[in-house]
Amino acid sequence: MQDNATEVTAAGIARLAGVGRAAVSNWRRRHADFPRPVGGTETSPAFALAEVEEWLRRHRKLAEVPLKERVWQQLAGHPDGPVTALVHAGCALLLIHDRPPVWLDISSGTDERLAALLPTALDEVLTPRVPGTARPGRTDRSRVNGQNPVNTQPAATPVTPATPATPATQATPATPPTPALAIPTAPRLLPSVPLLRGVAELAADRGARPTFEFLLGRHLDANPRQYTLTPPDLAGLMAALVGTPATVLDPSCGTGALLRAVADRPDRRLHAQDSSPELAALTALRLALHTRAPVHAAAGDTLRADAYPGLRADAVLCHPPFNERNWGHDDLAYDPRWEYGFPARTESELAWVQHALARLRDGGTAVLLMPPAVASRRSGRRIRADLLRRGALRAVVALPAGAAPPYSVPLHLWVLRRPDRTHAQPELLLVDAGRFTAEGRGGPDWPGVRETVLDAWGAFDRDGGVEERPGVARSVPVIELLDDDVDLTPARRLPPPTDTDGAGRLADVRARLDETLRLTAELAPPPAEPVPSAASGRLPLTTVGELARAGALVMRTGGHGGRARVPVLTDHDVLAGTAPSGTLPESEEEPVLTEPGDVVLPVLGGGAVARVVDEATAGAVLGRNLVLLRPDPAALDAWFLAGFLRGTANHRQASSYASTATRLDVRRLQLPRLAPDEQRRYGERFHALDAFEGALREAGRLGEQLVRGMYDGLTDGTIAPD
């Protein structure tokens, strides 16, 4: 069947043709036969992908589109929405991954045959991998709890709670949890068949698991405001804190990052639940592709309708929603999970803490990501006190700012353990990893955070205490914390850094500042000499676009994909002159890697900046909103190119202006036509100016660090006033 149902926007058409969006607008005005919009809005219309491709091919404007881009366009423009398309693609990829001969057999015929045979094939592969998957036309709630599948219709009553509530206080139950996955019927699958064939072709080249990660990463990156993600480094740290448990639960699973980070073992069992049906489905497929362990996944409100009331897991990992008021306070007053006290309406996080403890076996460990206010709000002090007295709360870790959304807030990790014995003199481990906050937007120094936190927790868990590290870690007797506030904020309970730490560090900063100021003075440019009026005639100019067409340089733009854990050069890094600090969603999309001598420019924001890539920056992935120019050394000097592209007047004439942003058209930037020797003369001067600018920036950074350190040292008593 034709893929007439798939829609594509003007931006997608531009990518298909390898042009800018302005060209697409011109085609719509100039060509009467250009396809009519079939959806979208007046300001952002959508077109039928098949009609657009036929028109582009007829007018010889269809570029050679990578398969991955075509598949993404089909997914993003699916008539039932990208999430449905992603679920269908994930189901097909799991079949391809587990039973490739079955896929080859059912996909060898017509689209209608593939859609008709696929549900049966999916039933055979999904049922053992994702227990509880609903067959077409039925929802078997007994399988939500990880029980053996049955062939009866679901019962009319909701999932039985762990302990029945008193009838007089029984609240009206929320919608019961449902299986995360339901095998799609043939009519639902038929519009997805062209996408599934493209996905299979992509998987043949990249593998089923990387293909799904690529598509999921593109979807999450395209909708950043719809999802709260747990960064991979943070997920890895949280998983490392629980070790290698056999049974793991994430009651607010999101996209499955936490369960995916858990160390593998032969008898592992994973349980996931999320209030968003689409996230629960994507998590189930992601985990099924990632591991051979059975994945029990359910969709439903965990606090109101727990899918696993009888579960006693070895570990619970959770990144719960923060600051929820409608978490069930009025419905759950007599819930048996509130062993440590009934949470206030404003303490939804403490409800999640107690839910996690209720789902642990004795001695099991839970790690939750928490907003810092939970450690000190007066409304939660009684629950915090009881958690401490009974030895359930074992550690509070203050993370650096930038560890997870919201990135401006230094979040906490709470490590809990369901008590299996009474602690004679319980202590609480407090760790402050705030010193590992990175400058700029690159996120924390994760290796430093991981080493500090895991070393402290390992010693505390093994020996019951840690050697005190001022400003970093301390095990505090619970009796010291049971005051009127029960404030568990690590920074308020840790001793300040020692004099050696504070004063010694500032002495080093001062020495580096002195050296940088000396270097800055040496690098300062000599007095400017004006060009005689007779010699100031206008040089013949060319543009970046003309140089690209002539082969003097190659032009590349930053994309969405890249390999995991590869540093990403962001637009902020280019503007601030800092090292690559960004990250990309895990994806097998081929990234654009920088090389020495490349010239990188940001295209948004209006700043006249161009950066020449050096050996230290080479190998980083080119981030979004950046353009890379790779000059031919025989034709263009890199520093000459970068210097002239930084001209303010040059940027002004090549920029377009919207109501809230400035966008640079790099192809319109101009530079003079000069012989190689003359280019090198200019290039040497531009290079020297860049070194001077870098020294000024470093001096300013060190100066701010010295001033802040002096203020802190004088106020906390680690530095004498004279």
mmCIF file of N, CA, C and O in Angstrom, residues 683-717:
data_model
loop_
_atom_site.group_PDB
_atom_site.id
_atom_site.type_symbol
_atom_site.label_atom_id
_atom_site.label_comp_id
_atom_site.label_asym_id
_atom_site.label_seq_id
_atom_site.Cartn_x
_atom_site.Cartn_y
_atom_site.Cartn_z
ATOM 1 N N GLY A 683 45.753 35.408 9.082
ATOM 2 C CA GLY A 683 45.498 34.297 9.984
ATOM 3 C C GLY A 683 46.361 34.340 11.228
ATOM 4 O O GLY A 683 45.898 34.043 12.341
ATOM 5 N N GLU A 684 47.621 34.715 11.079
ATOM 6 C CA GLU A 684 48.510 34.804 12.244
ATOM 7 C C GLU A 684 48.027 35.874 13.219
ATOM 8 O O GLU A 684 48.072 35.691 14.443
ATOM 9 N N ARG A 685 47.549 36.988 12.679
ATOM 10 C CA ARG A 685 47.057 38.054 13.561
ATOM 11 C C ARG A 685 45.760 37.626 14.256
ATOM 12 O O ARG A 685 45.580 37.878 15.456
ATOM 13 N N PHE A 686 44.854 36.967 13.514
ATOM 14 C CA PHE A 686 43.616 36.482 14.135
ATOM 15 C C PHE A 686 43.916 35.428 15.207
ATOM 16 O O PHE A 686 43.257 35.390 16.249
ATOM 17 N N HIS A 687 44.918 34.592 14.943
ATOM 18 C CA HIS A 687 45.287 33.558 15.920
ATOM 19 C C HIS A 687 45.802 34.195 17.204
ATOM 20 O O HIS A 687 45.466 33.754 18.322
ATOM 21 N N ALA A 688 46.598 35.231 17.067
ATOM 22 C CA ALA A 688 47.116 35.925 18.244
ATOM 23 C C ALA A 688 45.990 36.590 19.029
ATOM 24 O O ALA A 688 45.983 36.577 20.268
ATOM 25 N N LEU A 689 45.028 37.177 18.321
ATOM 26 C CA LEU A 689 43.883 37.777 19.009
ATOM 27 C C LEU A 689 43.074 36.725 19.757
ATOM 28 O O LEU A 689 42.583 36.971 20.869
ATOM 29 N N ASP A 690 42.951 35.545 19.177
ATOM 30 C CA ASP A 690 42.213 34.479 19.845
ATOM 31 C C ASP A 690 42.914 34.052 21.132
ATOM 32 O O ASP A 690 42.260 33.805 22.156
ATOM 33 N N ALA A 691 44.250 33.962 21.092
ATOM 34 C CA ALA A 691 44.995 33.609 22.299
ATOM 35 C C ALA A 691 44.827 34.672 23.373
ATOM 36 O O ALA A 691 44.683 34.362 24.565
ATOM 37 N N PHE A 692 44.844 35.948 22.985
ATOM 38 C CA PHE A 692 44.635 37.036 23.944
ATOM 39 C C PHE A 692 43.237 36.964 24.547
ATOM 40 O O PHE A 692 43.050 37.122 25.761
ATOM 41 N N GLU A 693 42.243 36.696 23.703
ATOM 42 C CA GLU A 693 40.868 36.574 24.192
ATOM 43 C C GLU A 693 40.735 35.418 25.177
ATOM 44 O O GLU A 693 40.073 35.525 26.217
ATOM 45 N N GLY A 694 41.385 34.290 24.885
ATOM 46 C CA GLY A 694 41.335 33.149 25.789
ATOM 47 C C GLY A 694 41.985 33.443 27.124
ATOM 48 O O GLY A 694 41.494 33.023 28.180
ATOM 49 N N ALA A 695 43.106 34.183 27.094
ATOM 50 C CA ALA A 695 43.772 34.549 28.353
ATOM 51 C C ALA A 695 42.900 35.487 29.173
ATOM 52 O O ALA A 695 42.821 35.363 30.406
ATOM 53 N N LEU A 696 42.230 36.437 28.513
ATOM 54 C CA LEU A 696 41.316 37.330 29.237
ATOM 55 C C LEU A 696 40.178 36.539 29.885
ATOM 56 O O LEU A 696 39.794 36.786 31.033
ATOM 57 N N ARG A 697 39.641 35.589 29.143
ATOM 58 C CA ARG A 697 38.537 34.792 29.670
ATOM 59 C C ARG A 697 38.996 33.964 30.877
ATOM 60 O O ARG A 697 38.295 33.860 31.887
ATOM 61 N N GLU A 698 40.194 33.377 30.780
ATOM 62 C CA GLU A 698 40.710 32.582 31.891
ATOM 63 C C GLU A 698 41.009 33.452 33.105
ATOM 64 O O GLU A 698 40.739 33.061 34.244
ATOM 65 N N ALA A 699 41.525 34.648 32.870
ATOM 66 C CA ALA A 699 41.794 35.551 33.993
ATOM 67 C C ALA A 699 40.494 35.944 34.688
ATOM 68 O O ALA A 699 40.425 36.002 35.920
ATOM 69 N N GLY A 700 39.449 36.213 33.909
ATOM 70 C CA GLY A 700 38.173 36.548 34.518
ATOM 71 C C GLY A 700 37.610 35.397 35.326
ATOM 72 O O GLY A 700 37.080 35.591 36.433
ATOM 73 N N ARG A 701 37.720 34.179 34.798
ATOM 74 C CA ARG A 701 37.218 33.016 35.529
ATOM 75 C C ARG A 701 37.977 32.805 36.834
ATOM 76 O O ARG A 701 37.374 32.561 37.893
ATOM 77 N N LEU A 702 39.319 32.903 36.771
ATOM 78 C CA LEU A 702 40.116 32.722 37.985
ATOM 79 C C LEU A 702 39.862 33.844 38.985
ATOM 80 O O LEU A 702 39.842 33.610 40.202
ATOM 81 N N GLY A 703 39.656 35.068 38.471
ATOM 82 C CA GLY A 703 39.371 36.178 39.371
ATOM 83 C C GLY A 703 38.058 35.971 40.115
ATOM 84 O O GLY A 703 37.976 36.200 41.333
ATOM 85 N N GLU A 704 37.025 35.524 39.403
ATOM 86 C CA GLU A 704 35.747 35.242 40.063
ATOM 87 C C GLU A 704 35.897 34.125 41.096
ATOM 88 O O GLU A 704 35.327 34.183 42.192
ATOM 89 N N GLN A 705 36.679 33.109 40.749
ATOM 90 C CA GLN A 705 36.886 31.994 41.673
ATOM 91 C C GLN A 705 37.623 32.456 42.930
ATOM 92 O O GLN A 705 37.282 32.048 44.047
ATOM 93 N N LEU A 706 38.612 33.320 42.756
ATOM 94 C CA LEU A 706 39.365 33.820 43.904
ATOM 95 C C LEU A 706 38.482 34.685 44.799
ATOM 96 O O LEU A 706 38.497 34.551 46.033
ATOM 97 N N VAL A 707 37.700 35.566 44.200
ATOM 98 C CA VAL A 707 36.824 36.432 44.995
ATOM 99 C C VAL A 707 35.804 35.607 45.761
ATOM 100 O O VAL A 707 35.592 35.821 46.965
ATOM 101 N N ARG A 708 35.164 34.658 45.103
ATOM 102 C CA ARG A 708 34.171 33.827 45.780
ATOM 103 C C ARG A 708 34.813 33.016 46.893
ATOM 104 O O ARG A 708 34.267 32.884 47.997
ATOM 105 N N GLY A 709 35.990 32.460 46.632
ATOM 106 C CA GLY A 709 36.676 31.690 47.660
ATOM 107 C C GLY A 709 37.066 32.521 48.859
ATOM 108 O O GLY A 709 36.987 32.058 50.005
ATOM 109 N N MET A 710 37.485 33.765 48.627
ATOM 110 C CA MET A 710 37.840 34.643 49.743
ATOM 111 C C MET A 710 36.615 34.983 50.572
ATOM 112 O O MET A 710 36.659 34.963 51.812
ATOM 113 N N TYR A 711 35.505 35.296 49.920
ATOM 114 C CA TYR A 711 34.267 35.565 50.664
ATOM 115 C C TYR A 711 33.870 34.351 51.514
ATOM 116 O O TYR A 711 33.542 34.472 52.701
ATOM 117 N N ASP A 712 33.908 33.166 50.893
ATOM 118 C CA ASP A 712 33.512 31.964 51.622
ATOM 119 C C ASP A 712 34.459 31.688 52.780
ATOM 120 O O ASP A 712 34.023 31.339 53.889
ATOM 121 N N GLY A 713 35.776 31.814 52.537
ATOM 122 C CA GLY A 713 36.736 31.531 53.594
ATOM 123 C C GLY A 713 36.644 32.497 54.757
ATOM 124 O O GLY A 713 36.748 32.102 55.927
ATOM 125 N N LEU A 714 36.438 33.775 54.451
ATOM 126 C CA LEU A 714 36.324 34.763 55.527
ATOM 127 C C LEU A 714 35.045 34.570 56.333
ATOM 128 O O LEU A 714 35.026 34.757 57.555
ATOM 129 N N THR A 715 33.968 34.179 55.646
ATOM 130 C CA THR A 715 32.699 34.049 56.370
ATOM 131 C C THR A 715 32.574 32.735 57.123
ATOM 132 O O THR A 715 31.871 32.674 58.139
ATOM 133 N N ASP A 716 33.231 31.655 56.657
ATOM 134 C CA ASP A 716 33.111 30.390 57.396
ATOM 135 C C ASP A 716 34.270 30.147 58.356
ATOM 136 O O ASP A 716 34.355 29.093 58.998
ATOM 137 N N GLY A 717 35.200 31.119 58.451
ATOM 138 C CA GLY A 717 36.254 31.036 59.445
ATOM 139 C C GLY A 717 37.467 30.235 59.043
ATOM 140 O O GLY A 717 38.350 29.997 59.875
#
